[in-house]
Short mmCIF file of C-alpha atoms in Angstrom, two decimals:
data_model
loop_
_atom_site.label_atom_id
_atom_site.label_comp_id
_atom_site.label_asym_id
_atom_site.label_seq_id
_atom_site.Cartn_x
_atom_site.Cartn_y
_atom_site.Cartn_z
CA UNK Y 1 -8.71 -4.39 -26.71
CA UNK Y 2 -9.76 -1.96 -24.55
CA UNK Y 3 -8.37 1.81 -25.10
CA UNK Y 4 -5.86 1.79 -22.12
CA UNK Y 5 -7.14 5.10 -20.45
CA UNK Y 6 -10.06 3.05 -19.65
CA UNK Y 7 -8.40 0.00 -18.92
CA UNK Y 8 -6.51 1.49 -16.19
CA UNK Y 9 -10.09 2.94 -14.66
CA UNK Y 10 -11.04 -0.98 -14.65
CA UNK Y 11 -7.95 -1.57 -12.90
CA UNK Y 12 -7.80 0.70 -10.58
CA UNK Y 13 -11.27 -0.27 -9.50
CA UNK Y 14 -10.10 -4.20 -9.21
CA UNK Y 15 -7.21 -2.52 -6.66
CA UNK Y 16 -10.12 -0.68 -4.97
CA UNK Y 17 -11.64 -4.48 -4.31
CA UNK Y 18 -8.33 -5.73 -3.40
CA UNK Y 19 -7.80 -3.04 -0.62
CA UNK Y 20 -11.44 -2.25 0.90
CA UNK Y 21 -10.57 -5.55 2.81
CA UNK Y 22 -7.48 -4.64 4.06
CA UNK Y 23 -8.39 -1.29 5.26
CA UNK Y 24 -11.28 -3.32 7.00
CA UNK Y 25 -8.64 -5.40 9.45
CA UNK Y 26 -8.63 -2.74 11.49
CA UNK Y 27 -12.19 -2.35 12.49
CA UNK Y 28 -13.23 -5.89 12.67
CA UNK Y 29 -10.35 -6.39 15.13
CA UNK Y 30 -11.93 -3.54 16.75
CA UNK Y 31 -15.41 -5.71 17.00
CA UNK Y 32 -13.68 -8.79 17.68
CA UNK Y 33 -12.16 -6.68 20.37
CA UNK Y 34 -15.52 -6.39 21.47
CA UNK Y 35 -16.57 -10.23 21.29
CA UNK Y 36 -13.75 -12.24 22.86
CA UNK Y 37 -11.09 -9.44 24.39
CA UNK Y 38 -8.21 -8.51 22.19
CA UNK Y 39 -5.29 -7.04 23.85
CA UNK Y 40 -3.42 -3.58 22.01
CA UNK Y 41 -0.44 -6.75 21.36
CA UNK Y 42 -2.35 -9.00 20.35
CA UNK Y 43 -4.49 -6.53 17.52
CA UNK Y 44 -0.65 -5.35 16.61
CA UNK Y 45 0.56 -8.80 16.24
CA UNK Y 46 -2.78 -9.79 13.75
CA UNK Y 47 -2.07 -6.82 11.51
CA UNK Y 48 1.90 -7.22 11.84
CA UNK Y 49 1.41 -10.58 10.49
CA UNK Y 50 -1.47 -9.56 7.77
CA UNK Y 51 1.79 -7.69 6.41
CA UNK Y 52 4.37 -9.96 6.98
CA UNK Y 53 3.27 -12.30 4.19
CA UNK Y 54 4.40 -9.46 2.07
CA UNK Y 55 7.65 -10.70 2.39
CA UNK Y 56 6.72 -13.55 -0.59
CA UNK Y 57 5.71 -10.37 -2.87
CA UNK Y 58 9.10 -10.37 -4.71
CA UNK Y 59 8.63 -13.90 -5.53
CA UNK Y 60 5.23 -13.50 -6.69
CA UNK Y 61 6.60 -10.71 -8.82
CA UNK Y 62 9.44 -12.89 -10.32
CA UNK Y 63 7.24 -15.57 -11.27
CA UNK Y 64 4.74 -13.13 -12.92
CA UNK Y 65 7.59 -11.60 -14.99
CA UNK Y 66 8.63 -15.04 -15.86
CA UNK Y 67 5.94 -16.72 -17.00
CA UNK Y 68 3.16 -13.77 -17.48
CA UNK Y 69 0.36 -14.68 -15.06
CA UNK Y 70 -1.80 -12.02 -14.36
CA UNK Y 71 -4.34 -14.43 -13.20
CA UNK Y 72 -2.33 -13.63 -9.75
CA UNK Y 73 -4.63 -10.66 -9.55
CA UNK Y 74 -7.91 -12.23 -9.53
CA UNK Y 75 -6.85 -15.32 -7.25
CA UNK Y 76 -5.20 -12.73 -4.79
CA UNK Y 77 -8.08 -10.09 -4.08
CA UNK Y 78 -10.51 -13.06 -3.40
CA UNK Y 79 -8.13 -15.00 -0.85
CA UNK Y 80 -8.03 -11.74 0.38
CA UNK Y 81 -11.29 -11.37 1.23
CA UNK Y 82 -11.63 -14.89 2.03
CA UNK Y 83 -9.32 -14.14 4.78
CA UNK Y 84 -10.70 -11.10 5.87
CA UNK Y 85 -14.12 -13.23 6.58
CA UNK Y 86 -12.49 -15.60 8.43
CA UNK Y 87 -10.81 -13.12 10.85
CA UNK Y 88 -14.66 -11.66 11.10
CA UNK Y 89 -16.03 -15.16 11.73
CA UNK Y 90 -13.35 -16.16 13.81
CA UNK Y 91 -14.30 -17.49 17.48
CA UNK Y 92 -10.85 -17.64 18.76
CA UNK Y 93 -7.17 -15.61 18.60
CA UNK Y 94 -5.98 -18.51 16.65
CA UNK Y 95 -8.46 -18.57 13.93
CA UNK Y 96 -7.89 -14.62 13.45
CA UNK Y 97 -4.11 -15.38 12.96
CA UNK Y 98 -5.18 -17.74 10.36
CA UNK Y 99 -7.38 -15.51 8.60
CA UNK Y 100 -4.85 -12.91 8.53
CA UNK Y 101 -2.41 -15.34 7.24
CA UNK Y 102 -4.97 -16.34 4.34
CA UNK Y 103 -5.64 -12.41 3.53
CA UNK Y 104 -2.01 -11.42 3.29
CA UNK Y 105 -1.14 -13.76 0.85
CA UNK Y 106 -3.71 -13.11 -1.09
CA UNK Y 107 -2.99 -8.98 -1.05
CA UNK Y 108 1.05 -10.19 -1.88
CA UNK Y 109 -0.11 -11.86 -4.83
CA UNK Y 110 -2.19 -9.10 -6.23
CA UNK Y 111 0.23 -6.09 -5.93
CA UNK Y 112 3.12 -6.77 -7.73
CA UNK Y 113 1.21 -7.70 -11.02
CA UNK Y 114 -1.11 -4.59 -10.57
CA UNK Y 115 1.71 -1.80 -10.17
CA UNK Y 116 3.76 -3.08 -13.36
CA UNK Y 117 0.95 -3.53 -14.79
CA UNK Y 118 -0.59 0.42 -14.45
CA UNK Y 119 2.49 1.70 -15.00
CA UNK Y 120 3.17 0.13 -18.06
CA UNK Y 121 -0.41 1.26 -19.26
CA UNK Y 122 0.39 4.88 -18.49
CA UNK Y 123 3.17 4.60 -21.31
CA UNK Y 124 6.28 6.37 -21.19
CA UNK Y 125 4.55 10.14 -20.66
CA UNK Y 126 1.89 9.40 -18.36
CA UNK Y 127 3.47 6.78 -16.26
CA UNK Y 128 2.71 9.07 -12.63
CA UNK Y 129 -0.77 9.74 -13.64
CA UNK Y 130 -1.48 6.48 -14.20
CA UNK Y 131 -0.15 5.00 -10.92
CA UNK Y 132 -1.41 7.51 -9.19
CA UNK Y 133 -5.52 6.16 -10.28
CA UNK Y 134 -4.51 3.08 -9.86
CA UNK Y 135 -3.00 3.77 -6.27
CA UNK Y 136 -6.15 6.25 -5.83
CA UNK Y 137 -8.55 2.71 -6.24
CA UNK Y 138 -7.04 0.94 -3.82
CA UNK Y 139 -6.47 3.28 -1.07
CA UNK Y 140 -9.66 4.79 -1.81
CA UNK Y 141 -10.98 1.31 -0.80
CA UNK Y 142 -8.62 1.06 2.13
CA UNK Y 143 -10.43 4.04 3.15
CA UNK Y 144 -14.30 3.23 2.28
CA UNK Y 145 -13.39 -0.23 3.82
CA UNK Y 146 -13.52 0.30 7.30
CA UNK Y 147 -16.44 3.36 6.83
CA UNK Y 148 -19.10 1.29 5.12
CA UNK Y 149 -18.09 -2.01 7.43
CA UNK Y 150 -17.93 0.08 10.58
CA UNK Y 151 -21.80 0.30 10.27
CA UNK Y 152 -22.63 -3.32 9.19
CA UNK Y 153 -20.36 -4.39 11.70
CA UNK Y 154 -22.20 -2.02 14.51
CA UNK Y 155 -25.07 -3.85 13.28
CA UNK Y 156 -24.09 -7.28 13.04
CA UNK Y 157 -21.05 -7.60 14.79
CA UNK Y 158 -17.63 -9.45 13.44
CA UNK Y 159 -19.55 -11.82 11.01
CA UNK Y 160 -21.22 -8.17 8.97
CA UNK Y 161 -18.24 -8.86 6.80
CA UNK Y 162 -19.68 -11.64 4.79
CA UNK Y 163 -21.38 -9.56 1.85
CA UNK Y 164 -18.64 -7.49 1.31
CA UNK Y 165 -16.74 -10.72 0.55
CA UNK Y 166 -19.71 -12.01 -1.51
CA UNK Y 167 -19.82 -8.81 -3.90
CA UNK Y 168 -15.63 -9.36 -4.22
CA UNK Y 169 -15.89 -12.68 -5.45
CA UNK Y 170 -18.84 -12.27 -8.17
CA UNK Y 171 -17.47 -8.36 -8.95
CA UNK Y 172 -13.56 -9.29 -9.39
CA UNK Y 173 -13.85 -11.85 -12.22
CA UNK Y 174 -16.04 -9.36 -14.03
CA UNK Y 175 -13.39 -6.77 -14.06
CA UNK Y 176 -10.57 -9.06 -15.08
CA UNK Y 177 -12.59 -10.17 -17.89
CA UNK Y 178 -13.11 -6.98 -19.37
CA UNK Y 179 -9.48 -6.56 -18.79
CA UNK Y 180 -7.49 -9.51 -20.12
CA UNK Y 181 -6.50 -8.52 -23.40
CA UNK Y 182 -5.06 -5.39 -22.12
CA UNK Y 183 -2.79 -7.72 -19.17
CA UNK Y 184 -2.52 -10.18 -21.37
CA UNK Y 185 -0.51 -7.56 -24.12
CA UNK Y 186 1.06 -5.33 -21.26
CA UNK Y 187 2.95 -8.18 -19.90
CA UNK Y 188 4.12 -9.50 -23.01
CA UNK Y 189 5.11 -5.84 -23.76
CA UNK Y 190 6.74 -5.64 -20.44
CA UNK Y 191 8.79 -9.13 -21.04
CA UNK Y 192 9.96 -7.97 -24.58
CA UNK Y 193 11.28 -4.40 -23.49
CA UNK Y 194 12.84 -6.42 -20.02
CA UNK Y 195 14.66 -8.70 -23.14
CA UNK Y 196 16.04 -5.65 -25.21
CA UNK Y 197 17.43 -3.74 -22.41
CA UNK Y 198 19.13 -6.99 -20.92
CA UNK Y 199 20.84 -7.11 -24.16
CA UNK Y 200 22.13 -3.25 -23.92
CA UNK Y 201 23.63 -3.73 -20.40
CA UNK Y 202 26.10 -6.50 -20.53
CA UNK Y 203 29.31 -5.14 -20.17
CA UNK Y 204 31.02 -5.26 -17.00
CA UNK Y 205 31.19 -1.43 -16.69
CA UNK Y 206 27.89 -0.98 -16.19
CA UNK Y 207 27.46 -3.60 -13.64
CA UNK Y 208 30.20 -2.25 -11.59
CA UNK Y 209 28.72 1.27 -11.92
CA UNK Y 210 25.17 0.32 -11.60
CA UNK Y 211 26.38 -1.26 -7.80
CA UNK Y 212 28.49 1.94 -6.87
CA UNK Y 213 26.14 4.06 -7.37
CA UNK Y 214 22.88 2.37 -6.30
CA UNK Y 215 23.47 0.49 -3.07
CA UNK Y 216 23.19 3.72 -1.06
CA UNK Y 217 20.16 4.91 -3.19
CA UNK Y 218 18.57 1.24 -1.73
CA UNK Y 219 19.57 2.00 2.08
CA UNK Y 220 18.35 5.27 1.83
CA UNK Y 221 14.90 4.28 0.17
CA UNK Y 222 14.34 1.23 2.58
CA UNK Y 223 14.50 3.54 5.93
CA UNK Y 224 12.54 6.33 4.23
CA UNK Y 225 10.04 3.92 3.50
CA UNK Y 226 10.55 1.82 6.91
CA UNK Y 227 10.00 5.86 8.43
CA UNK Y 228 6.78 6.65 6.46
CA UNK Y 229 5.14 2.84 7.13
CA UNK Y 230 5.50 2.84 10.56
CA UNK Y 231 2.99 6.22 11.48
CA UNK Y 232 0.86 5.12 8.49
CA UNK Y 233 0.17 1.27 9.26
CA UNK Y 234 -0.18 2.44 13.01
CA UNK Y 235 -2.67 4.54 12.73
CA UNK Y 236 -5.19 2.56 10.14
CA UNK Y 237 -4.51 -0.29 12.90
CA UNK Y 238 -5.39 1.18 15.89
CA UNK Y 239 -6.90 4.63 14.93
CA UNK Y 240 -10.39 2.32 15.50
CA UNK Y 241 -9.82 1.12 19.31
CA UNK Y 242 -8.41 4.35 19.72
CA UNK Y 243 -11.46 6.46 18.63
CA UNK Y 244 -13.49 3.42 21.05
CA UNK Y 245 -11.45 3.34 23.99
CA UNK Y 246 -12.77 7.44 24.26
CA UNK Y 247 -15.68 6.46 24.33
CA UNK Y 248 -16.91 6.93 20.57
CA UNK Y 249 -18.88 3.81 18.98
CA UNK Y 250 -18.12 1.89 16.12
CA UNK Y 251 -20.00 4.15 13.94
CA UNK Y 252 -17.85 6.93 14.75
CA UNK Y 253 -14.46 5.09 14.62
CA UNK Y 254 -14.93 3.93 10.89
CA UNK Y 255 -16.10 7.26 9.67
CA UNK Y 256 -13.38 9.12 11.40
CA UNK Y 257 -10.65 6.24 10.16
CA UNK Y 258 -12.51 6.62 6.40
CA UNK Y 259 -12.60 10.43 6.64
CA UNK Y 260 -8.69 10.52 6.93
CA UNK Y 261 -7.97 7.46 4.93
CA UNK Y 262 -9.93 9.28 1.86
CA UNK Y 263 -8.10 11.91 2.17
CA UNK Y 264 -5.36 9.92 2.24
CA UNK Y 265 -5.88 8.28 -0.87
CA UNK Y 266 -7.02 11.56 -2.16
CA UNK Y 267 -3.39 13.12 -1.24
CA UNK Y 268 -1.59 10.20 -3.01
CA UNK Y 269 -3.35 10.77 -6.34
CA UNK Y 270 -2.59 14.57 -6.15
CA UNK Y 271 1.27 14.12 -5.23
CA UNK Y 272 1.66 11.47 -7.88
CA UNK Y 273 -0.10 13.24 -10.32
CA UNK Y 274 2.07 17.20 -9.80
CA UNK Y 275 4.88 14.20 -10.20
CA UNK Y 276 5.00 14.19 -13.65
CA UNK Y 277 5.57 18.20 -14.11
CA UNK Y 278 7.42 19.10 -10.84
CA UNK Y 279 10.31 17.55 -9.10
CA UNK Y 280 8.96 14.98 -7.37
CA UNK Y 281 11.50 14.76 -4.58
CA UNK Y 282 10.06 18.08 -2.65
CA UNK Y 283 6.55 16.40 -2.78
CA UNK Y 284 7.80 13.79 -0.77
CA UNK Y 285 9.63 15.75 1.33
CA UNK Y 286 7.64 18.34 2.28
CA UNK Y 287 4.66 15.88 2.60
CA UNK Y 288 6.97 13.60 5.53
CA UNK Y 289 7.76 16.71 7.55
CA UNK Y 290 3.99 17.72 7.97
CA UNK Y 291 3.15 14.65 9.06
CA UNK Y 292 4.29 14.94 13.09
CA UNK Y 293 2.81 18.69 13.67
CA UNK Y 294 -0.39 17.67 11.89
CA UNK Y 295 -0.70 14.22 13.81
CA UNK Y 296 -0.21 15.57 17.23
CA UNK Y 297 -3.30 17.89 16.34
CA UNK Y 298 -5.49 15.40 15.23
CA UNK Y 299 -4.83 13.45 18.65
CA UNK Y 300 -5.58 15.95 20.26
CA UNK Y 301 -8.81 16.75 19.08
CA UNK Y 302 -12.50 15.81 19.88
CA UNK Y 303 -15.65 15.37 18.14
CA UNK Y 304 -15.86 17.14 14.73
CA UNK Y 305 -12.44 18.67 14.63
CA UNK Y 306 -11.32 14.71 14.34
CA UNK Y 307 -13.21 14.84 10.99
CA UNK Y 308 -11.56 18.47 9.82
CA UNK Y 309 -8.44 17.76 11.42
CA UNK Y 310 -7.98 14.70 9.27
CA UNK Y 311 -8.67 16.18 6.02
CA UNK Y 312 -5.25 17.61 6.03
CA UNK Y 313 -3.43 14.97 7.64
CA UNK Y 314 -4.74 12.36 5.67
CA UNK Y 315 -3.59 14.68 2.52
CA UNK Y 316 -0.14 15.03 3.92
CA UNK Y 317 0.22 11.35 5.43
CA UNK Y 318 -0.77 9.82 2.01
CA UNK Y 319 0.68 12.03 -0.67
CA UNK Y 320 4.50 10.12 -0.56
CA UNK Y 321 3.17 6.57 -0.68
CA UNK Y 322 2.72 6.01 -4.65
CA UNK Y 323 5.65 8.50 -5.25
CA UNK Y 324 7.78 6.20 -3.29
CA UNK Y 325 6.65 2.65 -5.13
CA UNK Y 326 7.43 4.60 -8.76
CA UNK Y 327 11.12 5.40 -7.05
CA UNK Y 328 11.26 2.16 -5.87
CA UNK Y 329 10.95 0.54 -9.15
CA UNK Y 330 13.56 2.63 -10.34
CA UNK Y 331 16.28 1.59 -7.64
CA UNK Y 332 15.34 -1.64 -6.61
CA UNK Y 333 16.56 -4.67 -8.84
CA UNK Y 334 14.26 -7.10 -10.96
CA UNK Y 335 11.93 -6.98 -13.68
CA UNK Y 336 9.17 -4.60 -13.87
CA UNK Y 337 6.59 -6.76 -11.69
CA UNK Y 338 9.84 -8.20 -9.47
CA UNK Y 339 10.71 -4.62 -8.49
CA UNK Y 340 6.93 -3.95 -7.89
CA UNK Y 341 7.13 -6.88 -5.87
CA UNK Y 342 10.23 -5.64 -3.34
CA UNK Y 343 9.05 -2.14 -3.35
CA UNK Y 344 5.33 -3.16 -2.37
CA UNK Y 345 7.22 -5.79 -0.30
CA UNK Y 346 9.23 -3.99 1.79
CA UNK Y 347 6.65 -1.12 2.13
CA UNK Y 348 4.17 -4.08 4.48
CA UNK Y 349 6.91 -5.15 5.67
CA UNK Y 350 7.68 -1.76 7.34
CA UNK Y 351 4.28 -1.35 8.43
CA UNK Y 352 4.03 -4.89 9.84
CA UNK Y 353 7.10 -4.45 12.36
CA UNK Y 354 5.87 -0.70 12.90
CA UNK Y 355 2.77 -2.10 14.08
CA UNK Y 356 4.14 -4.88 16.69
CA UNK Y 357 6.13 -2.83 18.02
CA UNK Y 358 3.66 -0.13 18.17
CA UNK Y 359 1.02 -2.85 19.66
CA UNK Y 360 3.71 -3.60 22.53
CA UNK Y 361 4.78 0.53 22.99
CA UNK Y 362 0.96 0.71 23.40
CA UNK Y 363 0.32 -1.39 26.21
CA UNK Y 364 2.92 -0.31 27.95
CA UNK Y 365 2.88 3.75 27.97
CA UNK Y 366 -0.38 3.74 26.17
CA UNK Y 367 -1.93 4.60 22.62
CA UNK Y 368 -2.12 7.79 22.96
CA UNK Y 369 1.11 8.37 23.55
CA UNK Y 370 2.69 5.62 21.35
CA UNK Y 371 1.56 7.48 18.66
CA UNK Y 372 2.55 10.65 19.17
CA UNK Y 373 5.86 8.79 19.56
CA UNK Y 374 5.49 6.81 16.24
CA UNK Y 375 4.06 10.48 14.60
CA UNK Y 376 8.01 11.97 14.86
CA UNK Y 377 9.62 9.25 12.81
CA UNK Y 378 8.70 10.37 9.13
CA UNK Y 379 10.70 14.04 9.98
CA UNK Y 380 13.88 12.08 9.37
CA UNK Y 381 12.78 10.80 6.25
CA UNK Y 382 12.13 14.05 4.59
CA UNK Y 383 16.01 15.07 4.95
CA UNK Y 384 16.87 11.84 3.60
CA UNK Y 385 14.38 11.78 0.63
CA UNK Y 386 16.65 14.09 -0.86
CA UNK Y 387 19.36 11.36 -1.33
CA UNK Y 388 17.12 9.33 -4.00
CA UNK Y 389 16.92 10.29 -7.89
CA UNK Y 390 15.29 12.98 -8.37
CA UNK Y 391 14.79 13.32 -11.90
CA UNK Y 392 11.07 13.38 -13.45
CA UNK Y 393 10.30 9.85 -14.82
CA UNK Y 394 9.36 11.27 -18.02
CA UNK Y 395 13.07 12.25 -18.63
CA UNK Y 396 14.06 8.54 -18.84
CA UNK Y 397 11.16 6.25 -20.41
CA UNK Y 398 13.27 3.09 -20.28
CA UNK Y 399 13.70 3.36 -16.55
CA UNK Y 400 10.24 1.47 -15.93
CA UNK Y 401 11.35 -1.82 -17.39
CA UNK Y 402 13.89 -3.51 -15.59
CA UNK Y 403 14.71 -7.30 -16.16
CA UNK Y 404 14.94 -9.62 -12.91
CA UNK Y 405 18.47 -10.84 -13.96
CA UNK Y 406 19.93 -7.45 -15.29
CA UNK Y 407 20.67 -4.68 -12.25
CA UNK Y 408 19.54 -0.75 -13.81
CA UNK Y 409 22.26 1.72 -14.60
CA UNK Y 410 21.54 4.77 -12.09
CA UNK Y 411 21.13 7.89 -13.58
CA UNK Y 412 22.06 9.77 -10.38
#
């Protein structure tokens, strides 16, 4: 078995797979936009649905804590690709909703596994660090995604997708190969410690305490999230045809989207990682309220200052993101891959409606100023942030494992 300070390197590379084809929807939209005329609705509507699939993510999660499948990874970053190269192949609106259909199943089915997973490999004291590489792989390759396909897509057009997807489906079963003792013995871990602490909370007291006290905790969490998705998913959406419809190429648009998406991913690993030795709820707070003054700037701006504009931005918009997910798993009920699943869930979910509406907002007072609009939401958040645990996660190692039939006593 592999040491699991490794393993969770090999993981967080099979999330960086997983997610270079998401963060390429964007910009092969962009092209498509190019090849048969996609309205701002009709782009908002393709990556709205892309996340709506997410809403089968609990599911997925329940079934993997049930029965210990972490095969779900490997199937679910190649149908992701799968569907990413049908949306670039795609002659017709239709066949891009089916792609995007295809692809966000295949991203629900990877995610749930993947965050129980890397947290459980962090162990009790390094639980934030180790989320916070394996959130750094994949939005590292939500980031590269759109960069290094921007340029084969300039190139080739729509259809300069297809060797990504070829190097994800002979890469992906490498990685899991090297990896499946360690998934293999982290969710059987996982399931045992699920077991035990179902066993320690039976009595009716707890119950009835663990619902007082959490059901506002799970309001407040799904609008700060709902807040924080909406800016985020809007901008990796239409950050391309915005760059484009000024008059910047397709070269420009995916380095400029990859420049603050790096930074991005960049910002999360940073946050996450402070998490485990300072209170974690200012992160989060602090990050949310920068995100309006600093987005405004960056629209604003032209030529190079997009590129040094977005280094901060991208810091600040991305630093809350895996902060949030560890939180979630801590308020949200199921089992360790179950509350993985609602917290990932609910997080696309967010984005997806952000993004219709935004797609609508956008043709009808335009981009620009849709996102200023959109930019302002994430303020609220960072009062309400406050209302959520805020304890370390080290100060409670049993928090991580929760069962799927057993709701966690809050520790608020």
């Amino acid at each position: 078995m592999m040491n699991p300070r490794y393993a969770i390197w090999w993981l967080a590379t099979a999330h960086f797979m997983n997610d270079f084809f998401s963060g390429t929807l964007g910009i092969i939209l962009a092209a498509q936009n190019d090849q048969i005329g996609l309205s701002n609705t009709q782009i908002g509507t393709a990556s709205a649905i892309f996340l709506t699939v997410s809403i089968i993510q609990p599911f997925l999660g329940w079934v993997s804590d049930k029965y210990q499948v972490p095969h779900f990874m490997i199937l679910g970053s190649s149908i992701t690709a799968l569907g990413l190269l049908v949306v670039g192949l795609a002659q017709s609106y239709t066949l891009i909703l089916i792609g995007v259909l295809l692809g966000g199943f295949g991203n629900a089915m990877f995610h749930p596994t993947g965050l129980a997973s890397a947290r459980a490999l962090g162990g009790p004291m390094r639980k934030g660090r180790s989320v916070a590489l394996f959130m750094l792989g994949g939005n590292g390759g939500f980031a590269i995604g759109p960069f290094l396909s921007g340029f084969a897509l300039a190139s080739f057009g729509p259809k300069g997708i297809a060797p990504f997807v070829l190097l994800n489906l002979i890469i992906v079963p490498i990685l899991f190969w090297r990896l499946q003792t360690n998934l293999r013995d982290t969710l059987n871990n996982i399931s045992s410690q699920s077991k035990a602490k179902h066993n320690q909370h039976t009595s009716s007291n707890t119950r009835s305490k663990w619902y007082q006290t959490t059901t506002m905790m799970i309001a407040v969490y799904l609008i700060v999230v709902l807040l924080r998705g909406v800016i985020y998913q809007a901008l990796s959406t239409f950050l391309p045809k915005y760059y484009t419809d000024y008059g910047n190429n397709l070269d420009f648009a995916g380095a400029a989207t990859f420049a603050l998406l790096f930074c991005s991913a960049l910002g999360g690993f940073i946050a996450t990682s402070l998490s485990d030795r300072l209170p974690r709820l200012p992160i989060v707070s602090v990050s949310l309220f920068l995100i309006a003054p600093l987005g405004w700037l960056l629209l604003a701006a032209n030529g190079w200052w997009i590129f040094a504009l977005s280094v901060p931005f991208g810091l600040t918009i991305g630093a809350q993101w895996p902060i949030l997910l560890m939180i979630g798993q801590e308020v949200l009920p199921g089992g360790a891959s179950g509350s993985s699943g609602l917290a990932f869930g609910w997080g696309f979910i967010a984005n997806a409606g952000g993004t219709f509406v935004a797609g609508l907002l956008a043709d009808w007072i335009g981009l620009r100023e849709t996102l200023q609009v959109v930019s302002l939401l994430p303020m609220l958040g960072a009062f309400l942030v406050f209302l959520l645990p805020a304890e370390s996660p080290n100060e409670n190692p049993t928090i991580t494992l929760k069962t799927s039939y057993e709701p966690q006593e809050s520790t608020s």
